[in-house]
Coordinates of C-alpha atoms in Angstrom, one line a residue:
M1186 CA 100.4 69.2 117.8
K1187 CA 98.6 68.0 114.7
A1188 CA 99.6 69.4 111.2
E1189 CA 96.4 71.5 111.1
E1190 CA 96.7 72.9 114.5
R1191 CA 100.4 73.7 113.7
W1192 CA 99.9 75.6 110.6
Q1193 CA 96.9 77.5 112.1
A1194 CA 99.0 78.4 115.2
R1195 CA 101.5 80.1 112.9
F1196 CA 98.8 82.5 111.5
R1197 CA 97.3 83.1 115.1
A1198 CA 100.7 83.8 116.9
P1199 CA 100.9 87.5 117.6
R1200 CA 103.3 89.2 115.4
V1201 CA 104.6 92.9 115.4
T1202 CA 106.1 95.2 112.8
L1203 CA 109.3 97.2 113.7
P1204 CA 108.4 100.0 116.0
V1205 CA 108.7 103.4 114.3
W1206 CA 109.9 105.9 117.0
A1207 CA 109.4 109.7 117.2
R1208 CA 112.7 111.6 116.3
Q1209 CA 112.4 114.2 119.0
A1210 CA 110.7 111.8 121.6
P1211 CA 112.6 108.4 121.1
A1212 CA 110.7 106.7 124.0
R1213 CA 107.5 106.9 122.1
A1214 CA 106.8 104.6 119.2
V1215 CA 104.0 102.9 117.0
Y1216 CA 103.9 99.6 115.5
R1217 CA 101.3 97.3 113.9
S1218 CA 100.2 93.9 115.3
N1219 CA 97.9 91.2 114.8
A1220 CA 97.4 90.5 118.5
S1221 CA 93.7 91.6 118.4
G1222 CA 92.8 89.2 115.6
A1223 CA 93.3 91.9 113.0
W1224 CA 96.2 94.0 112.0
E1225 CA 96.0 97.2 114.1
V1226 CA 98.1 100.2 115.1
Y1227 CA 99.6 100.2 118.7
A1228 CA 101.2 103.0 120.7
W1229 CA 104.4 101.9 122.9
D1230 CA 105.6 104.2 125.7
R1231 CA 109.0 102.7 126.0
A1232 CA 110.0 104.7 129.2
A1233 CA 106.7 103.6 131.0
G1234 CA 106.8 100.2 129.6
S1235 CA 103.1 100.4 128.4
T1236 CA 101.3 99.8 125.2
R1237 CA 97.8 100.5 123.9
Q1238 CA 95.8 99.5 120.8
A1239 CA 95.3 102.9 119.1
T1240 CA 92.9 101.6 116.2
A1241 CA 90.3 99.0 116.3
R1242 CA 88.3 98.5 113.1
P1243 CA 86.5 95.3 111.9
K1244 CA 88.7 94.9 108.8
G1245 CA 92.1 96.2 110.3
T1246 CA 94.4 99.1 109.6
S1247 CA 97.0 99.2 107.1
H1248 CA 98.9 102.3 107.7
G1249 CA 99.9 104.1 110.8
T1250 CA 103.0 106.4 111.9
I1251 CA 104.0 109.0 114.5
D1252 CA 105.0 112.4 114.2
P1253 CA 108.5 113.6 114.9
T1254 CA 107.5 115.2 118.4
G1255 CA 105.8 112.0 119.5
Q1256 CA 102.5 113.8 120.3
W1257 CA 100.3 112.4 117.4
I1258 CA 99.7 109.1 115.8
W1259 CA 98.6 109.1 112.2
W1260 CA 96.7 106.4 110.5
F1261 CA 94.7 106.0 107.2
S1262 CA 91.0 105.3 107.3
D1263 CA 89.6 103.4 104.4
T1264 CA 86.4 101.4 104.0
D1265 CA 86.7 97.6 104.2
G1266 CA 90.1 97.4 102.5
D1267 CA 89.2 99.5 99.5
E1268 CA 92.1 101.9 100.0
W1269 CA 90.0 104.9 99.4
G1270 CA 89.8 107.2 102.4
S1271 CA 91.5 109.9 104.5
W1272 CA 94.2 110.3 107.0
M1273 CA 93.3 110.5 110.8
R1274 CA 95.4 111.5 113.8
Q1275 CA 94.9 110.9 117.5
P1276 CA 96.9 112.0 120.5
F1277 CA 99.7 109.6 121.5
A1278 CA 98.3 109.0 125.0
G1279 CA 94.9 108.3 123.6
G1280 CA 91.6 110.4 122.8
P1281 CA 89.4 110.9 119.9
D1282 CA 90.4 110.7 116.5
E1283 CA 90.7 113.9 114.5
P1284 CA 90.1 113.8 110.6
I1285 CA 92.6 115.6 108.4
D1286 CA 90.8 118.2 106.5
L1287 CA 91.6 116.9 103.0
A1288 CA 89.0 115.3 100.4
A1289 CA 89.1 111.6 100.3
G1290 CA 91.2 109.6 97.8
Y1291 CA 93.7 106.8 97.4
P1292 CA 96.9 107.5 99.4
A1293 CA 100.2 108.6 97.7
G1294 CA 102.5 109.0 100.6
V1295 CA 102.7 111.0 103.8
A1296 CA 105.6 112.7 105.5
L1297 CA 105.4 114.6 108.9
S1298 CA 107.4 117.5 110.3
A1299 CA 108.3 118.6 113.8
T1300 CA 106.3 121.8 113.1
G1301 CA 103.0 120.0 113.0
E1302 CA 102.6 120.3 109.4
A1303 CA 102.4 117.2 107.0
A1304 CA 102.9 116.6 103.3
I1305 CA 100.1 114.4 101.9
G1306 CA 99.8 112.9 98.5
V1307 CA 96.4 111.7 97.1
A1308 CA 95.2 110.3 93.9
R1309 CA 91.6 110.4 92.5
P1310 CA 90.1 109.2 89.4
G1311 CA 90.1 112.0 86.5
E1312 CA 92.1 114.3 88.7
G1313 CA 95.5 112.7 88.7
F1314 CA 98.0 113.2 91.5
Q1315 CA 98.1 116.0 94.0
I1316 CA 100.4 116.8 97.0
H1317 CA 99.2 119.1 99.7
V1318 CA 100.7 120.7 102.8
V1319 CA 98.4 120.4 105.7
R1320 CA 98.5 121.8 109.1
P1321 CA 95.7 120.2 111.3
G1322 CA 93.1 122.9 112.1
G1323 CA 94.0 124.8 109.1
S1324 CA 93.4 124.6 105.4
A1325 CA 95.3 122.4 102.8
R1326 CA 97.7 124.0 100.4
L1327 CA 98.2 122.5 97.1
V1328 CA 102.1 122.4 96.1
Y1329 CA 102.1 119.9 93.3
E1330 CA 99.7 118.2 90.8
H1331 CA 100.2 116.2 87.6
A1332 CA 98.3 113.6 85.5
E1333 CA 101.3 111.2 85.9
A1334 CA 101.9 109.3 89.1
A1335 CA 103.5 111.3 92.0
S1336 CA 103.8 110.7 95.7
V1337 CA 105.3 112.2 98.8
A1338 CA 108.9 110.8 99.5
A1339 CA 110.0 112.9 102.5
M1340 CA 109.6 116.1 104.6
S1341 CA 112.4 117.9 106.3
M1342 CA 112.1 118.1 110.1
D1343 CA 111.4 121.8 110.0
G1344 CA 108.8 121.3 107.3
S1345 CA 110.4 123.7 104.8
L1346 CA 111.2 121.1 102.2
I1347 CA 109.3 118.4 100.6
A1348 CA 110.7 115.5 98.5
I1349 CA 108.3 113.9 96.0
S1350 CA 108.7 111.1 93.4
H1351 CA 107.2 111.8 90.1
S1352 CA 106.9 110.4 86.7
E1353 CA 106.4 113.5 84.6
H1354 CA 108.6 111.8 82.1
G1355 CA 105.9 109.1 81.6
N1356 CA 107.5 106.1 83.5
S1357 CA 106.3 105.5 86.9
R1358 CA 108.6 102.3 87.2
H1359 CA 111.6 104.7 87.1
P1360 CA 110.7 107.8 89.0
A1361 CA 112.5 111.1 89.3
L1362 CA 112.9 113.1 92.4
R1363 CA 112.1 116.7 93.0
V1364 CA 112.4 118.8 96.2
L1365 CA 109.9 121.5 96.8
R1366 CA 109.4 124.5 99.2
Q1367 CA 106.0 124.8 100.8
N1368 CA 105.1 127.5 98.2
G1369 CA 105.5 124.9 95.5
D1370 CA 108.8 126.3 94.1
T1371 CA 111.3 123.8 93.0
V1372 CA 114.7 123.5 94.9
G1373 CA 116.2 120.7 92.9
D1374 CA 115.6 117.9 90.5
L1375 CA 117.1 114.6 90.1
H1376 CA 116.4 112.6 86.9
D1377 CA 118.8 110.0 85.6
G1378 CA 117.2 109.4 82.3
P1379 CA 115.4 106.3 80.9
G1380 CA 115.6 103.2 82.9
K1381 CA 117.3 104.7 85.9
G1382 CA 114.9 105.7 88.8
V1383 CA 115.7 107.8 91.6
L1384 CA 113.9 107.2 94.9
G1385 CA 113.8 109.5 97.8
L1386 CA 114.2 108.1 101.4
R1387 CA 114.6 110.7 104.2
F1388 CA 116.1 114.1 104.9
A1389 CA 118.9 114.3 107.5
P1390 CA 117.5 114.2 111.1
V1391 CA 119.7 117.1 112.1
P1392 CA 117.9 120.5 112.3
G1393 CA 118.9 122.7 109.5
D1394 CA 120.5 119.9 107.5
R1395 CA 119.0 119.8 104.0
R1396 CA 120.6 116.7 102.7
L1397 CA 118.4 114.1 101.3
L1398 CA 119.2 110.4 101.3
A1399 CA 118.2 108.7 98.1
L1400 CA 118.6 105.8 96.0
H1401 CA 119.9 105.7 92.4
E1402 CA 120.4 103.1 89.7
R1403 CA 123.4 104.5 87.7
R1404 CA 125.4 101.1 88.1
G1405 CA 122.6 98.7 87.3
R1406 CA 121.3 98.3 91.0
R1407 CA 119.9 100.5 93.7
E1408 CA 122.6 102.2 95.6
P1409 CA 122.6 105.2 98.3
L1410 CA 123.1 108.8 97.3
V1411 CA 123.4 111.8 99.6
W1412 CA 122.1 114.8 97.8
D1413 CA 122.0 118.5 98.6
P1414 CA 119.1 119.8 96.5
E1415 CA 120.1 123.4 96.8
S1416 CA 123.7 123.0 95.7
D1417 CA 123.1 119.9 93.7
E1418 CA 126.1 118.4 95.5
Q1419 CA 125.8 114.6 95.3
R1420 CA 127.8 111.8 96.9
E1421 CA 127.3 108.2 95.8
I1422 CA 127.9 105.5 98.3
W1423 CA 129.4 102.7 96.4
L1424 CA 129.9 99.1 97.8
R1425 CA 131.9 96.3 96.4
D1426 CA 129.6 93.7 97.8
P1427 CA 126.7 92.3 95.6
G1428 CA 123.1 92.9 96.1
E1429 CA 120.5 95.5 96.2
I1430 CA 120.9 98.3 98.7
T1431 CA 119.0 100.7 100.9
A1432 CA 119.9 103.0 103.7
D1433 CA 118.8 105.2 106.5
W1434 CA 120.3 108.0 108.7
Y1435 CA 122.0 107.5 112.1
G1436 CA 120.7 110.3 114.4
D1437 CA 123.7 112.4 114.2
G1438 CA 123.7 112.6 110.5
R1439 CA 127.3 111.4 110.2
S1440 CA 126.7 107.7 109.4
L1441 CA 124.3 105.6 107.4
L1442 CA 122.7 102.2 108.2
V1443 CA 123.3 100.3 105.1
V1444 CA 120.8 97.4 104.4
R1445 CA 122.0 95.1 101.7
A1446 CA 119.9 92.1 100.2
N1447 CA 121.6 89.5 98.4
R1448 CA 120.2 86.1 97.3
G1449 CA 117.3 86.4 99.6
R1450 CA 119.3 87.2 102.8
T1451 CA 120.0 90.6 104.4
H1452 CA 123.2 92.0 105.7
L1453 CA 123.5 95.2 107.9
H1454 CA 126.4 97.7 107.9
R1455 CA 127.3 101.1 109.3
Y1456 CA 128.8 103.6 106.8
D1457 CA 131.0 106.3 108.3
L1458 CA 130.3 109.3 105.9
A1459 CA 133.5 111.2 107.0
G1460 CA 135.9 108.2 106.7
G1461 CA 134.0 106.4 103.9
R1462 CA 134.6 103.2 105.8
L1463 CA 131.9 100.3 106.1
F1464 CA 131.5 98.4 109.4
P1465 CA 129.5 95.2 109.4
I1466 CA 126.8 94.8 112.0
E1467 CA 126.5 91.1 113.0
T1468 CA 123.2 89.5 112.5
Q1469 CA 121.9 85.9 112.2
H1470 CA 121.6 84.3 108.7
G1471 CA 118.0 85.2 107.5
V1472 CA 116.1 88.2 106.4
I1473 CA 115.7 91.6 108.1
D1474 CA 112.4 93.0 107.1
A1475 CA 113.0 96.5 108.5
A1476 CA 115.8 98.2 110.5
T1477 CA 116.2 101.5 112.2
P1478 CA 119.1 103.1 114.2
R1479 CA 118.4 104.2 117.9
P1480 CA 119.9 107.3 119.5
D1481 CA 122.5 105.2 121.4
G1482 CA 124.0 103.9 118.3
S1483 CA 122.4 100.5 118.3
V1484 CA 120.3 99.2 115.6
E1485 CA 116.9 97.6 116.1
Y1486 CA 115.5 95.2 113.4
S1487 CA 112.7 92.8 112.5
W1488 CA 114.3 89.4 111.7
S1489 CA 113.2 85.9 110.5
S1490 CA 114.2 83.0 108.6
G1491 CA 112.3 80.4 106.7
A1492 CA 112.6 78.0 109.7
H1493 CA 112.3 80.6 112.5
P1494 CA 109.3 83.0 113.1
P1495 CA 109.8 86.8 113.3
V1496 CA 111.4 88.7 116.1
I1497 CA 112.3 92.3 116.9
R1498 CA 116.0 92.4 117.9
S1499 CA 118.7 94.9 118.7
S1500 CA 122.4 94.9 117.6
N1501 CA 123.0 95.1 121.4
G1502 CA 122.0 91.3 121.5
H1503 CA 118.7 91.4 123.1
V1504 CA 115.1 91.0 122.0
V1505 CA 113.6 94.4 121.9
M1506 CA 109.7 93.5 122.3
N1507 CA 107.2 91.0 121.8
H1508 CA 103.3 91.0 122.2
G1509 CA 103.0 87.9 124.4
G1510 CA 100.8 85.1 123.6
P1511 CA 101.7 81.8 122.1
T1512 CA 104.8 81.6 119.9
S1513 CA 104.6 80.4 116.4
P1514 CA 105.8 76.9 115.6
P1515 CA 109.0 76.8 113.5
S1516 CA 109.3 75.3 109.9
V1517 CA 111.9 73.8 107.8
P1518 CA 114.9 75.7 106.4
V1519 CA 114.8 76.8 102.8
E1520 CA 117.3 75.5 100.2
D1521 CA 118.8 77.7 97.4
V1522 CA 118.7 76.5 93.7
D1523 CA 120.2 78.2 90.8
V1524 CA 119.0 77.3 87.4
E1525 CA 120.1 78.4 84.0
G1526 CA 117.1 79.9 82.3
P1527 CA 116.3 81.6 79.0
G1528 CA 117.2 85.0 80.2
G1529 CA 120.1 84.2 82.6
R1530 CA 120.6 82.5 86.0
I1531 CA 117.4 82.0 88.0
H1532 CA 117.5 81.9 91.9
A1533 CA 114.6 79.8 93.5
L1534 CA 113.9 78.8 97.0
V1535 CA 112.8 75.4 97.9
S1536 CA 111.2 74.2 101.1
R1537 CA 110.7 70.4 101.5
P1538 CA 108.8 68.2 103.9
E1539 CA 111.2 66.6 106.6
R1540 CA 109.8 63.2 106.0
G1541 CA 110.3 61.4 102.6
S1542 CA 112.8 61.8 99.9
G1543 CA 110.5 62.7 97.0
P1544 CA 109.4 63.2 94.5
F1545 CA 106.8 65.2 96.4
P1546 CA 103.7 66.8 95.3
T1547 CA 104.9 70.3 94.5
V1548 CA 103.3 73.9 94.7
F1549 CA 105.0 76.6 92.7
L1550 CA 104.1 79.6 94.9
L1551 CA 104.7 82.7 92.7
H1552 CA 105.2 86.2 94.5
G1553 CA 103.3 89.3 93.7
G1554 CA 104.6 92.5 92.4
P1555 CA 106.0 91.8 90.0
T1556 CA 108.7 94.0 91.6
S1557 CA 109.0 92.1 94.7
Q1558 CA 111.0 88.9 95.6
D1559 CA 110.8 85.7 97.7
D1560 CA 113.4 85.5 100.3
D1561 CA 114.5 83.4 103.3
S1562 CA 111.9 84.9 105.7
F1563 CA 109.2 83.1 107.6
V1564 CA 106.1 82.6 105.6
P1565 CA 103.2 80.8 107.3
Q1566 CA 101.7 79.9 104.0
V1567 CA 104.9 78.1 102.9
A1568 CA 105.0 76.2 106.2
A1569 CA 101.3 75.2 105.8
W1570 CA 101.9 73.5 102.4
V1571 CA 105.0 71.8 103.8
D1572 CA 103.0 70.4 106.7
L1573 CA 100.5 69.0 104.2
G1574 CA 103.3 67.0 102.6
F1575 CA 104.1 69.4 99.7
A1576 CA 107.4 70.8 98.4
V1577 CA 107.3 74.6 97.9
V1578 CA 109.2 76.2 95.1
R1579 CA 109.3 79.9 94.8
V1580 CA 111.0 81.4 91.7
N1581 CA 112.6 84.8 91.5
Y1582 CA 111.7 85.3 87.9
R1583 CA 112.7 88.1 85.7
G1584 CA 110.8 91.0 86.9
S1585 CA 111.7 90.3 90.5
T1586 CA 113.8 92.8 92.6
G1587 CA 117.0 91.9 94.4
Y1588 CA 119.1 91.0 91.3
G1589 CA 119.7 94.4 89.6
S1590 CA 117.9 96.7 87.4
A1591 CA 118.3 94.7 84.2
W1592 CA 116.8 91.6 85.8
R1593 CA 113.8 93.7 87.2
D1594 CA 113.1 95.4 83.8
A1595 CA 113.5 92.3 81.6
L1596 CA 109.8 91.6 81.4
I1597 CA 108.7 95.1 80.0
G1598 CA 106.5 94.5 77.1
E1599 CA 106.0 90.7 77.2
V1600 CA 104.8 90.6 80.8
G1601 CA 103.6 87.2 82.0
H1602 CA 105.2 85.1 79.2
I1603 CA 108.7 86.0 80.3
E1604 CA 108.1 85.2 83.9
L1605 CA 106.5 81.8 83.1
S1606 CA 109.4 80.8 81.0
D1607 CA 111.7 81.1 84.0
V1608 CA 109.1 79.1 86.1
A1609 CA 109.3 76.4 83.4
A1610 CA 113.0 76.2 83.5
V1611 CA 112.9 75.8 87.3
R1612 CA 110.2 73.3 87.1
D1613 CA 112.2 71.2 84.7
V1614 CA 115.1 71.0 87.1
M1615 CA 112.9 70.2 90.1
V1616 CA 111.4 67.3 88.2
D1617 CA 114.9 66.1 86.9
R1618 CA 116.2 66.1 90.4
G1619 CA 113.5 64.1 91.9
I1620 CA 112.1 66.9 94.2
A1621 CA 108.8 67.5 92.2
D1622 CA 106.4 64.9 91.1
P1623 CA 105.5 66.0 87.4
E1624 CA 102.0 64.4 87.8
R1625 CA 101.2 66.6 91.0
L1626 CA 102.2 70.0 90.2
V1627 CA 100.1 73.0 91.5
L1628 CA 100.5 76.6 90.3
S1629 CA 99.7 79.1 92.7
G1630 CA 100.1 82.9 93.7
A1631 CA 98.7 86.1 94.7
S1632 CA 98.2 89.4 93.1
W1633 CA 100.8 89.4 90.2
G1634 CA 101.4 85.8 91.3
G1635 CA 97.7 85.2 90.8
Y1636 CA 97.8 86.7 87.4
L1637 CA 100.7 84.5 86.4
T1638 CA 98.9 81.5 87.7
L1639 CA 95.8 82.0 85.5
L1640 CA 98.1 82.8 82.4
G1641 CA 100.2 79.8 83.2
L1642 CA 97.2 77.5 83.3
G1643 CA 96.2 78.7 79.8
T1644 CA 99.3 78.8 78.1
Q1645 CA 100.8 75.6 79.8
P1646 CA 97.5 73.5 80.1
K1647 CA 99.4 70.1 80.0
V1648 CA 101.7 70.7 82.9
W1649 CA 99.8 71.8 86.0
A1650 CA 97.5 69.3 87.8
A1651 CA 95.7 72.2 89.6
G1652 CA 95.8 76.0 90.0
I1653 CA 95.1 78.5 92.9
A1654 CA 94.9 82.1 92.0
T1655 CA 94.5 84.8 94.7
V1656 CA 93.4 88.3 93.8
P1657 CA 94.6 87.9 90.2
I1658 CA 94.5 90.0 87.1
A1659 CA 92.4 88.1 84.7
D1660 CA 92.2 90.7 82.0
H1661 CA 94.7 93.6 81.6
L1662 CA 92.3 95.8 79.7
A1663 CA 89.3 95.4 82.1
T1664 CA 91.6 95.8 85.1
Y1665 CA 93.0 99.1 83.6
E1666 CA 89.6 100.5 83.3
E1667 CA 88.6 100.0 87.0
E1668 CA 92.0 100.0 88.9
T1669 CA 93.5 102.9 90.8
E1670 CA 95.4 105.8 89.1
A1671 CA 98.7 104.8 90.2
L1672 CA 98.2 101.4 88.9
R1673 CA 97.1 102.7 85.6
A1674 CA 100.4 104.5 85.3
Y1675 CA 102.3 101.3 86.4
H1676 CA 100.4 99.4 83.6
R1677 CA 101.5 102.1 81.0
A1678 CA 105.0 101.7 82.1
L1679 CA 104.9 98.0 82.0
L1680 CA 103.2 97.5 78.7
G1681 CA 104.4 100.5 76.7
G1682 CA 101.3 102.6 76.9
S1683 CA 97.5 102.5 77.4
P1684 CA 95.2 99.9 76.2
G1685 CA 94.3 102.2 73.2
E1686 CA 98.0 102.5 72.4
Q1687 CA 99.1 98.7 72.9
P1688 CA 95.8 96.8 72.4
E1689 CA 97.5 93.8 71.0
R1690 CA 100.0 93.6 73.9
Y1691 CA 97.3 93.9 76.4
A1692 CA 95.4 91.1 74.9
N1693 CA 98.5 88.8 74.4
C1694 CA 99.4 89.1 78.0
S1695 CA 95.9 88.7 79.4
P1696 CA 94.8 85.1 80.9
I1697 CA 91.2 85.7 79.5
T1698 CA 92.8 85.3 76.0
Y1699 CA 93.6 81.8 76.9
V1700 CA 90.8 80.8 79.1
D1701 CA 89.3 78.2 76.9
Q1702 CA 92.7 76.3 76.9
V1703 CA 92.6 75.8 80.7
E1704 CA 92.5 72.1 81.7
A1705 CA 93.4 71.9 85.4
P1706 CA 90.8 72.5 88.1
L1707 CA 91.0 76.1 89.4
L1708 CA 90.4 77.9 92.7
I1709 CA 90.1 81.8 92.5
L1710 CA 90.1 83.7 95.8
A1711 CA 88.9 87.2 95.2
G1712 CA 88.3 90.4 97.4
E1713 CA 84.9 92.1 97.1
N1714 CA 86.5 95.6 97.6
D1715 CA 89.8 95.1 95.7
P1716 CA 90.9 98.4 93.9
R1717 CA 94.1 96.6 92.6
C1718 CA 92.6 93.5 91.0
P1719 CA 89.0 94.5 90.6
I1720 CA 86.3 91.7 91.1
G1721 CA 84.4 92.5 88.0
Q1722 CA 87.3 91.3 85.6
I1723 CA 87.6 88.1 87.7
E1724 CA 83.9 87.6 87.4
T1725 CA 84.0 87.8 83.6
Y1726 CA 86.9 85.3 83.6
V1727 CA 85.0 82.9 85.8
S1728 CA 81.8 83.2 83.6
R1729 CA 83.9 82.0 80.6
L1730 CA 85.1 79.0 82.7
A1731 CA 81.4 78.2 83.5
E1732 CA 80.2 78.6 79.9
R1733 CA 82.4 75.6 79.0
G1734 CA 81.6 73.6 82.1
H1735 CA 85.1 73.8 83.4
E1736 CA 85.7 72.6 87.0
H1737 CA 86.5 75.6 89.2
S1738 CA 85.6 77.2 92.7
V1739 CA 85.5 80.8 93.7
Y1740 CA 86.1 82.0 97.3
R1741 CA 84.9 85.7 97.8
Y1742 CA 85.7 87.5 100.9
D1743 CA 84.6 91.0 102.2
A1744 CA 87.7 93.0 102.0
G1745 CA 90.2 94.3 99.6
H1746 CA 93.5 93.2 98.0
G1747 CA 94.1 90.7 100.9
S1748 CA 92.7 90.7 104.4
L1749 CA 94.2 92.0 107.5
V1750 CA 91.9 89.7 109.8
V1751 CA 93.7 86.7 111.1
S1752 CA 90.5 84.4 111.0
E1753 CA 90.0 85.3 107.4
R1754 CA 93.6 84.4 106.5
I1755 CA 93.2 81.0 108.1
A1756 CA 89.9 80.6 106.2
Q1757 CA 91.5 81.2 103.0
M1758 CA 94.5 79.0 103.7
S1759 CA 92.1 76.3 104.8
A1760 CA 90.2 76.5 101.4
Q1761 CA 93.4 76.2 99.4
L1762 CA 94.7 73.3 101.4
E1763 CA 91.2 71.5 101.0
F1764 CA 91.3 72.2 97.3
A1765 CA 94.7 70.7 97.0
R1766 CA 93.6 67.5 99.0
K1767 CA 90.7 67.2 96.6
H1768 CA 92.6 67.1 93.4
I1769 CA 96.2 66.1 94.3
R1770 CA 97.2 62.6 95.7
I1771 CA 99.0 63.0 99.0
E1772 CA 100.7 60.1 100.7
A1773 CA 99.8 59.8 104.4

């Protein structure tokens, strides 16, 4: 298989997300797959061994879930990826979609009960954040509203309790947790103070059990907490092992599935609540994107590594499902690199071509978020660059998750410049070790990574030979004026206030401030309907490039903050590789 065929085959290979099963009907599940050519929601009847495609929309479907009884599939209907819309539901066995009677808005969480009721969060410009209890066929009841960011975290099986994440204290990056009754009365509050968020996960799956599983940051990282909101009894689950931790309930409510992420790999454990003992669950070296316990006590999980494509597996040792079709070609394994940076040790991941010893043309591929991380999972984009002959370096800069609360929060205030100083430290080591050719360095990324790309080209103009920015922030002020309410709250938390309160900080951290210093040729990819990094502020940045005759290209596509359509993703990757071939010397 030729290189171009190989990288395209990785995008085309059918992939599935971990099936989400109905708690009271475990043979019924839903998942998302790209098998139709776009990411859509599918229903899986495990008892009958049958699947069907539940949604079919030209631009794909981002969100889908199933109610605890297994009778209804819920999915979110937006317009061409703009994230503005309403929830729909359809019978599990098929039938017409039913709209949920709630005015359209941006989604802010959904949770379903076994009684048919749902808690739905919505955000609208000028109206702040609202949470409603909805019974299909009846009217919606408002149970919470506030100007600051809030979202639905969970709903008890009987529908009597609703957990919400909120930031009434003014910092959406470190939310508080509240449990409400359906009449809006508060049952309990958890707020650990500045810099310590509390995240709600799920109520215990046992009828009448009001315990809520949550995550806290009291010891400098996210760890599980079991909380009874009525008595305020709290049990912290402390683990000796390093890394960030999340968890889920086993079906009997007596154990927790503990998922620990450390240095870009994932580890599973079962935690016995009665005895306080931790039991490892054997999995292969790599990354578990999602995991869930089954009624028989087994655990199903979505696994991949940098070299091996994703697969849905069981702790019983078998493959749970695949969607058929051609399998994805493998790629190269990733290497770990640790670099001493200006703010502490930086962990980076390197993928090198199998042929040649370097130095290679190198793309620094920066992740979004910034509260995200790069890890040892299978990424078709990384594999495509490697096939072209590039080394790929991914840096978990300050601001990344997975390395503790202090590392994640270290960029507050001086965003962009802090992350790029970490990238520079890793870049110097890659050059010194003979992996990266200093004359053939490409800076690239999507979303927050696209923002860092534009900022890096303007503040480090002599370093980069080319730049590729996908759905970037080009101007924090202009983005703030057009983005969703939740992202405005996030901006305020990250930059210490609104643009009116922090005008110098917004300007100092904006790529458009440095646009006249850009020297490298630049490719920008932008979604026409993007509500997160609106295209208007990108157009202004591009016009500034054009005014000074700077070499640039713009790829516009008809979707939002990324595309769910396979052919469009291939077209975007092809545009990036062609741009690199044009501006970077690549040995045959």
